[in-house]
PDB file of C-alpha atoms in Angstrom:
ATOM      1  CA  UNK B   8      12.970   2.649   1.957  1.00  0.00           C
ATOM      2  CA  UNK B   9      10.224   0.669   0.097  1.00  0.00           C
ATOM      3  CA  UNK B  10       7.277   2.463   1.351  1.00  0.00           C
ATOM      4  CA  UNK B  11       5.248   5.668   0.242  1.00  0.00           C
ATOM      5  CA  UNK B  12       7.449   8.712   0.681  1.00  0.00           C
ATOM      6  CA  UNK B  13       6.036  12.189   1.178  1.00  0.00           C
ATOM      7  CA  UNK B  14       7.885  15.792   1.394  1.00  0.00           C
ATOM      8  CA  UNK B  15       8.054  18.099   2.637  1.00  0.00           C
ATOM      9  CA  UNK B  16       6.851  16.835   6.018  1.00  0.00           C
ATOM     10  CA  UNK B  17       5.802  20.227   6.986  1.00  0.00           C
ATOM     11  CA  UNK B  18       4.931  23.139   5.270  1.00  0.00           C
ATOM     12  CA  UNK B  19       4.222  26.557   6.696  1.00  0.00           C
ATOM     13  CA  UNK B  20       3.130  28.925   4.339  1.00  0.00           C
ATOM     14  CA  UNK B  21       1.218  32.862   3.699  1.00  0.00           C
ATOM     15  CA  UNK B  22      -1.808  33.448   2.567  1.00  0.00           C
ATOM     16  CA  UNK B  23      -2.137  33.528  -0.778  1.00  0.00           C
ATOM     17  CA  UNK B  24       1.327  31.701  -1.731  1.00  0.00           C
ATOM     18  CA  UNK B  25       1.444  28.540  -3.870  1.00  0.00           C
ATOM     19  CA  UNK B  26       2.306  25.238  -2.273  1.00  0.00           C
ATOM     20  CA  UNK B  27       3.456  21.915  -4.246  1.00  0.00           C
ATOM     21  CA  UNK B  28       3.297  18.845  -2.229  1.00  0.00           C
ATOM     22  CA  UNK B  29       5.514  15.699  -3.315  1.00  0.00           C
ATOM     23  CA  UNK B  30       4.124  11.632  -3.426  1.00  0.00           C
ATOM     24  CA  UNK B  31       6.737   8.826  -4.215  1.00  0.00           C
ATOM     25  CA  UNK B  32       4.269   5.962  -4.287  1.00  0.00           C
ATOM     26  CA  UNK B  33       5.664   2.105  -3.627  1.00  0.00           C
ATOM     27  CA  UNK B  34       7.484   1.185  -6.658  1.00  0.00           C
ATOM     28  CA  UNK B  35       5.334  -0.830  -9.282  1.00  0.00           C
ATOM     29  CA  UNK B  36       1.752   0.151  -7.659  1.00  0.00           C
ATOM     30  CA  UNK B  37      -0.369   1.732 -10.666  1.00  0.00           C
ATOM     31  CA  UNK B  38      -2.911   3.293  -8.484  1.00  0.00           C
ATOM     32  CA  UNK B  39      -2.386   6.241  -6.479  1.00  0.00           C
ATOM     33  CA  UNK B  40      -4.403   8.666  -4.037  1.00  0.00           C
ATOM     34  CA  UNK B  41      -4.585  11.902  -2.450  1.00  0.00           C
ATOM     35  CA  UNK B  42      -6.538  12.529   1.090  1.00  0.00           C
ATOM     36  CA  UNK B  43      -7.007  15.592   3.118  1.00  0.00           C
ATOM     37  CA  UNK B  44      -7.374  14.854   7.138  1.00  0.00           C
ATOM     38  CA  UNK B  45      -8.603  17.808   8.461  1.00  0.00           C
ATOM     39  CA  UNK B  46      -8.418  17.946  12.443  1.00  0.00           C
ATOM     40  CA  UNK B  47     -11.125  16.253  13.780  1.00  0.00           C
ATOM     41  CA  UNK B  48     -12.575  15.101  10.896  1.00  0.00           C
ATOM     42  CA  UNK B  49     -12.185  11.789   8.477  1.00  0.00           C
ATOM     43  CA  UNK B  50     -10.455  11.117   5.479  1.00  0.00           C
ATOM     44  CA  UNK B  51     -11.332  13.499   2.323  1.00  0.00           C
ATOM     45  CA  UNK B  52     -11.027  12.150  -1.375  1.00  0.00           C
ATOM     46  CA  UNK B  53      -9.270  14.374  -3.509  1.00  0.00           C
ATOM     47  CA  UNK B  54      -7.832  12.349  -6.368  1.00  0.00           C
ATOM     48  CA  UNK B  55      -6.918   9.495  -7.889  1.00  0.00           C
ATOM     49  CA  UNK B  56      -4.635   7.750 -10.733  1.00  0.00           C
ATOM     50  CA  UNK B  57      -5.090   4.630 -12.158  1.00  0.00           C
ATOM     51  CA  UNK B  58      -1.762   3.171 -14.271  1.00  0.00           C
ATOM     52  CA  UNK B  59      -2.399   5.508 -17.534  1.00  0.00           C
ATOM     53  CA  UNK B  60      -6.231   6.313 -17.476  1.00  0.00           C
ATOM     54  CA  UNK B  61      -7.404   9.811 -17.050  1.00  0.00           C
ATOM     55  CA  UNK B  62      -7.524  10.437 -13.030  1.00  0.00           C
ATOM     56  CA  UNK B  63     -10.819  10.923 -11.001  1.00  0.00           C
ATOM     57  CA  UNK B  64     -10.428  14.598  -9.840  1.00  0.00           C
ATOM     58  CA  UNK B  65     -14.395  14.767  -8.685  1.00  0.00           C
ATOM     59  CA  UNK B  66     -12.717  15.345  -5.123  1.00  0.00           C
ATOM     60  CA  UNK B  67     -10.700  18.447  -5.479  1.00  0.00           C
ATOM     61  CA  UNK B  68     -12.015  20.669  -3.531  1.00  0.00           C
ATOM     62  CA  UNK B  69     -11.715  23.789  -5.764  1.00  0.00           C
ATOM     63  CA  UNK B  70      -9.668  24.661  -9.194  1.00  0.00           C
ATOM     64  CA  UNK B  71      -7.173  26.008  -7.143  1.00  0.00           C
ATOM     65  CA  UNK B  72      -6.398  22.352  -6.339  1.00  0.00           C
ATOM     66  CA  UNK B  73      -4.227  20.069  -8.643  1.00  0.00           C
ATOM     67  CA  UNK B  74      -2.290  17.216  -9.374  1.00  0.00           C
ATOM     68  CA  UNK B  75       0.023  15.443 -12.048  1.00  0.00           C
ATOM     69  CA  UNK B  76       1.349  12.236 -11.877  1.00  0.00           C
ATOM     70  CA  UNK B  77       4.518  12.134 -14.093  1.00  0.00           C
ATOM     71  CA  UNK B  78       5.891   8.160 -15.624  1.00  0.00           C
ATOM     72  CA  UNK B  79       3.418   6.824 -13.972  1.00  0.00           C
ATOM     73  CA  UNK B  80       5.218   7.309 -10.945  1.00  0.00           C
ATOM     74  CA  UNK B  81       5.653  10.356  -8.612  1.00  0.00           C
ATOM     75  CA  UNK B  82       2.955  12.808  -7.821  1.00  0.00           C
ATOM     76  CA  UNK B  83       2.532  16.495  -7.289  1.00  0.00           C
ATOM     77  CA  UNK B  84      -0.421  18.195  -5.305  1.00  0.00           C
ATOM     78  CA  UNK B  85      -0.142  21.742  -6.323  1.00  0.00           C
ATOM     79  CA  UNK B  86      -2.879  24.060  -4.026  1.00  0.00           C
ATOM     80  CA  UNK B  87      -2.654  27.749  -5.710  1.00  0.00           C
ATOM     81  CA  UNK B  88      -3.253  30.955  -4.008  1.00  0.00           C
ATOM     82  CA  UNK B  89      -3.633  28.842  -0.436  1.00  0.00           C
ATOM     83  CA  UNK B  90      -6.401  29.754   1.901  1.00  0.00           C
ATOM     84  CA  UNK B  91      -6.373  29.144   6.147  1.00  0.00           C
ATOM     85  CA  UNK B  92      -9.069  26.279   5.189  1.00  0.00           C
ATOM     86  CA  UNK B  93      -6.521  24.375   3.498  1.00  0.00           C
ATOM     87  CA  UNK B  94      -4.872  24.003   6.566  1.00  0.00           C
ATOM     88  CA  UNK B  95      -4.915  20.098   6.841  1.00  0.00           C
ATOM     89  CA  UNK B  96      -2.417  17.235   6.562  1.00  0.00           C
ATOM     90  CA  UNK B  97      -2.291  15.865   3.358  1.00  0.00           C
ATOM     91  CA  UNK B  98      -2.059  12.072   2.512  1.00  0.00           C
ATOM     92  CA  UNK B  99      -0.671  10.264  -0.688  1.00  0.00           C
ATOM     93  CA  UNK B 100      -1.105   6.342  -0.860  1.00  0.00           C
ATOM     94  CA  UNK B 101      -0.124   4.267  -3.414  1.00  0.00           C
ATOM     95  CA  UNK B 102      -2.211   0.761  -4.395  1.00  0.00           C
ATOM     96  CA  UNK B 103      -0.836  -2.166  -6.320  1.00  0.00           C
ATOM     97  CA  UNK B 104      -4.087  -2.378  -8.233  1.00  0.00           C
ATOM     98  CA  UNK B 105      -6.323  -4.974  -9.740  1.00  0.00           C
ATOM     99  CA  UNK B 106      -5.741  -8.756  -8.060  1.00  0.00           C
ATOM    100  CA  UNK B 107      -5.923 -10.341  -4.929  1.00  0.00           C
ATOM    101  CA  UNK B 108      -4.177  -6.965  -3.183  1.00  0.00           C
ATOM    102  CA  UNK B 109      -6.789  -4.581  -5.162  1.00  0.00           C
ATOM    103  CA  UNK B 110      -7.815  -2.434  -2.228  1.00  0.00           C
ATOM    104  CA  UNK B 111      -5.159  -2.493  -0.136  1.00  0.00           C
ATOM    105  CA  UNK B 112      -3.223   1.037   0.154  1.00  0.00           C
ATOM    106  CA  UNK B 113      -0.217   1.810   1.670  1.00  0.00           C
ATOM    107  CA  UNK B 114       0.415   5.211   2.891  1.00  0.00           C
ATOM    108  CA  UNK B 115       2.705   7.928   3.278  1.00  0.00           C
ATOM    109  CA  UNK B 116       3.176   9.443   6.624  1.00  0.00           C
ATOM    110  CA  UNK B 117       1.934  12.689   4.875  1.00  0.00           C
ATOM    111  CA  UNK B 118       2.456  16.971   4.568  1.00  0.00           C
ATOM    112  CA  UNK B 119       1.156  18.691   7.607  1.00  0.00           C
ATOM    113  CA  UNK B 120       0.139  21.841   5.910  1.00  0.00           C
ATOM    114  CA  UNK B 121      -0.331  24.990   8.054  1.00  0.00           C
ATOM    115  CA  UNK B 122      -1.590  28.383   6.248  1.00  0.00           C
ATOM    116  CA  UNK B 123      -1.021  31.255   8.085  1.00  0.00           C
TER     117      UNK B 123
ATOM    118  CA  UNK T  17     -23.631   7.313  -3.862  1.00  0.00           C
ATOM    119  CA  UNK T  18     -21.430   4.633  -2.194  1.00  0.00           C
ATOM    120  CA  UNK T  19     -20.456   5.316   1.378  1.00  0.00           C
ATOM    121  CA  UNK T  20     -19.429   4.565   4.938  1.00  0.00           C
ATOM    122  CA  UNK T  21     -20.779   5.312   8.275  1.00  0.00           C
ATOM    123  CA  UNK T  22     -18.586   4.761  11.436  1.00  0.00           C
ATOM    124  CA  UNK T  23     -19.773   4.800  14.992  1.00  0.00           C
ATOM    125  CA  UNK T  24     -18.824   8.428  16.471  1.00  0.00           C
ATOM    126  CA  UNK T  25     -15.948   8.563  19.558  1.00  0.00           C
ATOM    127  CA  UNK T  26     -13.943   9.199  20.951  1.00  0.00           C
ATOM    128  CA  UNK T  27     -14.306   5.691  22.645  1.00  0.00           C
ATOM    129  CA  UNK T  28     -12.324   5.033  26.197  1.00  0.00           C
ATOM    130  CA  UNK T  29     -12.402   1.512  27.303  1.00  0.00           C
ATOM    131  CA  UNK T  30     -10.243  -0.154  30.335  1.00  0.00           C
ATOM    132  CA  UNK T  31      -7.904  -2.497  29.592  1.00  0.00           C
ATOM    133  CA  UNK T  32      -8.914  -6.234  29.048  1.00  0.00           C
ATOM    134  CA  UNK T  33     -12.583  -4.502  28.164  1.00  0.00           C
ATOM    135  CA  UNK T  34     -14.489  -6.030  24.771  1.00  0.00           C
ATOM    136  CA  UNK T  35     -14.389  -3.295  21.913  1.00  0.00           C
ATOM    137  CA  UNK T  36     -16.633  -2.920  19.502  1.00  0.00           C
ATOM    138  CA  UNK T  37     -16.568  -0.072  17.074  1.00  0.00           C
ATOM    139  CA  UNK T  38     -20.264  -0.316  14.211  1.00  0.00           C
ATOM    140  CA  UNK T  39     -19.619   0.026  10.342  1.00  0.00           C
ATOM    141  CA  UNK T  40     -22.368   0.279   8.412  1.00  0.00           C
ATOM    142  CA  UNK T  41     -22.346   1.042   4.150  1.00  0.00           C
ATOM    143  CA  UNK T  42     -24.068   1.932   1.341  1.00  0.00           C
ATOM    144  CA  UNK T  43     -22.850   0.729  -2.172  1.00  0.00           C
ATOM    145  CA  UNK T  44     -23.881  -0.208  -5.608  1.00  0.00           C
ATOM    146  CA  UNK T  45     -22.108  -3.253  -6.443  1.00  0.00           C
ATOM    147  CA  UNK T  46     -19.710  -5.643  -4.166  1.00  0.00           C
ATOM    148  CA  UNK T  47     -17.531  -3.618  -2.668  1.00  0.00           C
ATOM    149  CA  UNK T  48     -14.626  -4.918  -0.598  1.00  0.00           C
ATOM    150  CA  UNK T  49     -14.680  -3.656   3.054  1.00  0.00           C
ATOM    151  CA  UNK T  50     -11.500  -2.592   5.281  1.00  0.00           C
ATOM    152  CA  UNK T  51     -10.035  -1.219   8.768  1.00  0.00           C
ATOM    153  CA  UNK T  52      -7.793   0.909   8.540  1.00  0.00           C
ATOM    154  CA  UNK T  53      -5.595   2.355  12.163  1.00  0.00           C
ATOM    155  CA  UNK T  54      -4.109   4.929  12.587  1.00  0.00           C
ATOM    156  CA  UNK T  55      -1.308   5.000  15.604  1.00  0.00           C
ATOM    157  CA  UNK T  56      -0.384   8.269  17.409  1.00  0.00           C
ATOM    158  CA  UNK T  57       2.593   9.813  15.289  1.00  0.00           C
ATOM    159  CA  UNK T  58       1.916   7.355  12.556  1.00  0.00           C
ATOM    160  CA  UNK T  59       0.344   6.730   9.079  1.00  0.00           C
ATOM    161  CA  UNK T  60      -2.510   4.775   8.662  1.00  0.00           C
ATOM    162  CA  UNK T  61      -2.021   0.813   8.276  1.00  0.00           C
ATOM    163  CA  UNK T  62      -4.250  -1.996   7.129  1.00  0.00           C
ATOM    164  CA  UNK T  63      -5.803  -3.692   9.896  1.00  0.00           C
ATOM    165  CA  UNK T  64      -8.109  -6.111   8.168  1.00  0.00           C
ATOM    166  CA  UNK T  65     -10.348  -6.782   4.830  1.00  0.00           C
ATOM    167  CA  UNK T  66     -13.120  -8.722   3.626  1.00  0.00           C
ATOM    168  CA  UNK T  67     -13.713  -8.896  -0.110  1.00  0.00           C
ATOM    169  CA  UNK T  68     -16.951 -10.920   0.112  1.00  0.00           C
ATOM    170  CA  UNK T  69     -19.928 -11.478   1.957  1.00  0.00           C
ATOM    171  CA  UNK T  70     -19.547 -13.702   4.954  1.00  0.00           C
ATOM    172  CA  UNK T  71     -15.905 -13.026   4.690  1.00  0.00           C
ATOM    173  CA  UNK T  72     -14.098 -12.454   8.204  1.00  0.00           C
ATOM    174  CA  UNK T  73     -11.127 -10.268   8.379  1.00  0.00           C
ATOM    175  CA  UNK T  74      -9.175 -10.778  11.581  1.00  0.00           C
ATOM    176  CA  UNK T  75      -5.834  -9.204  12.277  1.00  0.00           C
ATOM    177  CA  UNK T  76      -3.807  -8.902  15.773  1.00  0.00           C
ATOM    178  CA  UNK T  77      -6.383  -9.854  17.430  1.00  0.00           C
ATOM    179  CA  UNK T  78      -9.054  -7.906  16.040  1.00  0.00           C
ATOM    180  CA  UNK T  79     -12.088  -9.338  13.669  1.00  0.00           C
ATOM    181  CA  UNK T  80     -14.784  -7.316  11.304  1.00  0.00           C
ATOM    182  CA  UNK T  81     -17.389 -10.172   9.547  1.00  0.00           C
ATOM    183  CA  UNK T  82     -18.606  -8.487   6.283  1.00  0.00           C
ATOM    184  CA  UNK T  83     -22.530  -9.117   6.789  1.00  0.00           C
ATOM    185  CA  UNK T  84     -24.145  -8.150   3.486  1.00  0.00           C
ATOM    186  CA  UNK T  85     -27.913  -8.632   4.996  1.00  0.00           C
ATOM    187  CA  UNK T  86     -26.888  -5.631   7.804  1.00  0.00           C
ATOM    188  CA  UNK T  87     -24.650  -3.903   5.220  1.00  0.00           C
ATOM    189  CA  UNK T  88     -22.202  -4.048   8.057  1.00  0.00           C
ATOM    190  CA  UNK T  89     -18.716  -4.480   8.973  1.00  0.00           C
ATOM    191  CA  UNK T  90     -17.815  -3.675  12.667  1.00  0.00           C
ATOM    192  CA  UNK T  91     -14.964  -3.838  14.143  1.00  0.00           C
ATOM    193  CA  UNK T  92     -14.105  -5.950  17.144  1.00  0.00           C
ATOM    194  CA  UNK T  93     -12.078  -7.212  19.359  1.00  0.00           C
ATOM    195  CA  UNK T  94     -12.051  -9.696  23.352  1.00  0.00           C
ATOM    196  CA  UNK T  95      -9.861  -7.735  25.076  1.00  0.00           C
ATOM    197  CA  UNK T  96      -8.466  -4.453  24.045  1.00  0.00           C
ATOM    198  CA  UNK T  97      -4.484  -3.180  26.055  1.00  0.00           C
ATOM    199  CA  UNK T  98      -3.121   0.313  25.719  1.00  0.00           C
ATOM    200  CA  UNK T  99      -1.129  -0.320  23.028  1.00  0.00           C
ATOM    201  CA  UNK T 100      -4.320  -0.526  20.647  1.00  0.00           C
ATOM    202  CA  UNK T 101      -5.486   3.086  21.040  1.00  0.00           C
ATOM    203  CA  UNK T 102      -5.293   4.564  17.755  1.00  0.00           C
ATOM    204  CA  UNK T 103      -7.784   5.840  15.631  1.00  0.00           C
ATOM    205  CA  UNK T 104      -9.636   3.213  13.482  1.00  0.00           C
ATOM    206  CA  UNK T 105     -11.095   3.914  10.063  1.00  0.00           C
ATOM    207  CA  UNK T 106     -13.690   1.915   7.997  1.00  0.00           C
ATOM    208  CA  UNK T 107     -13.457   2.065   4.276  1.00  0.00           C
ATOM    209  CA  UNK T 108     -14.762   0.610   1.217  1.00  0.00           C
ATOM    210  CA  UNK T 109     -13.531   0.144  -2.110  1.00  0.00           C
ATOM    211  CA  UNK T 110     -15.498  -0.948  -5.306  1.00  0.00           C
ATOM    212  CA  UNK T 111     -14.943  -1.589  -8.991  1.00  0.00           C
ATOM    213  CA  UNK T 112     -18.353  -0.137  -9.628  1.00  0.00           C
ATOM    214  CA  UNK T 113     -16.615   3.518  -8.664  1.00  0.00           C
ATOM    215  CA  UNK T 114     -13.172   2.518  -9.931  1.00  0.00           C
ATOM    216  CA  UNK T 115     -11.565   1.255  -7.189  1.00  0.00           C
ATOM    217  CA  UNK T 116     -11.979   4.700  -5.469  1.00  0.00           C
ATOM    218  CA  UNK T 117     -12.138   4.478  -1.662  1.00  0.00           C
ATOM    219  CA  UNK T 118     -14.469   5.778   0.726  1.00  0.00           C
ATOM    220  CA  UNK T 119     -13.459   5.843   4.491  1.00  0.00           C
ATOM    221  CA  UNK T 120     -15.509   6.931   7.521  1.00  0.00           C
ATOM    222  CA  UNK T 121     -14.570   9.727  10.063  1.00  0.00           C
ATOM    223  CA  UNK T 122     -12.882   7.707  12.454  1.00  0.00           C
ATOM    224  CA  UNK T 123     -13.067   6.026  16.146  1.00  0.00           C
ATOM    225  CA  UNK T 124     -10.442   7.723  18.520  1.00  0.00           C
ATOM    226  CA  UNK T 125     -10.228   4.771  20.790  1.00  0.00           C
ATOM    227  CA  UNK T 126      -8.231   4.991  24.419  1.00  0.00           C
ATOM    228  CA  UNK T 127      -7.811   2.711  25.984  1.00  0.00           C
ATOM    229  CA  UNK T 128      -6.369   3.063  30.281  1.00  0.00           C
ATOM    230  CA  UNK T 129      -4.636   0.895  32.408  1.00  0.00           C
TER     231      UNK T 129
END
């Protein structure tokens, strides 16, 4: 399909075990973003890439948190050594970027992440 | 910082009832304002944006007026049906910060037959 793709769509893990989650953003958009939605609570900013610029990580939670974006395209979440309080669904969208559609994201249907 | 501050829920309304969900935000620049929803089992969607003051966004029959004076954007809409409850999400987005978003907590809104 042509919208943002996100896998696994579920991921139970241990304590302590490394997850990677997956982002295929829209084809073409430059800018793309990773959210946490805790239950109950909002959206959480946890990073960003902008076309080739260096990405805005001031939302990662913790160093165990990180992310690559490879071509430009895909993106990786990697959360080492996972914790119960990472429990959360995790949410990549992808933005076209500057112009008339700056602002406007398009998101995946994300990784519900449960840490056991 | 910049930021967003959405009315708390969850919100139930009867059917044909008049919504209205506040949006109020702090930011440095011009930033361009948005609702986001979020339907049960779904991802969220763009409902509506204004990129400038005065601007109305209006979208399935829901509006948001970007007042610059109130530093406000609420949400609203004549009369809500069951198929809008969802959870709805004010956001903000500014070059100033890089085109990074902020988005509130959410409105769970229900709305009964």
């Amino acid at each position: 399909g042509a919208g943002v793709s996100q896998s696994p769509s579920n991921k139970v893990t241990e304590k302590g075990k490394d997850v990677e989650l997956r982002c295929d953003p829209i084809s073409g958009h430059t800018a793309l973003y990773w959210y946490r939605q805790s239950l109950g609570q909002g959206l959480e900013f946890l990073i960003y890439f902008q076309g080739n610029s260096a990405p805005d990580k001031s939302g990662l939670p913790s160093d165990r948190f990180s992310a690559e974006r490879t071509g430009g395209s895909v993106s990786t979440l990697t959360i080492q050594r996972t914790q119960q309080e990472d429990s959360a669904v995790y949410l990549c969208a992808s933005s076209p970027g500057p112009g008339l559609t700056r602002g406007i994201q398009y998101f995946g249907a994300g990784t519900r992440l449960s840490v056991l | 910082g910049d930021s967003v501050t959405q009315m708390e829920g969850p919100v139930t309304l009867s059917e044909e009832a008049f919504l209205t969900i506040n949006c109020t935000y702090t930011a440095t620049g011009y930033p361009s304002l948005f609702w986001y929803v979020q339907y049960p089992g779904e991802g969220l969607q763009l409902l509506l944006k204004a990129t400038k003051a005065d601007d109305k966004g209006s979208n399935k029959g829901f509006e948001a007026t970007y007042r610059k004076e109130t530093t406000s954007f609420h949400l609203e809409k004549g009369s809500v049906q069951v198929s809008d409850s969802a959870v709805y999400f004010c956001a903000l987005s500014s070059s100033n910060t890089g085109n990074q978003f902020y988005f509130g907590t959410g409105t769970s809104l229900t709305v009964i037959p």
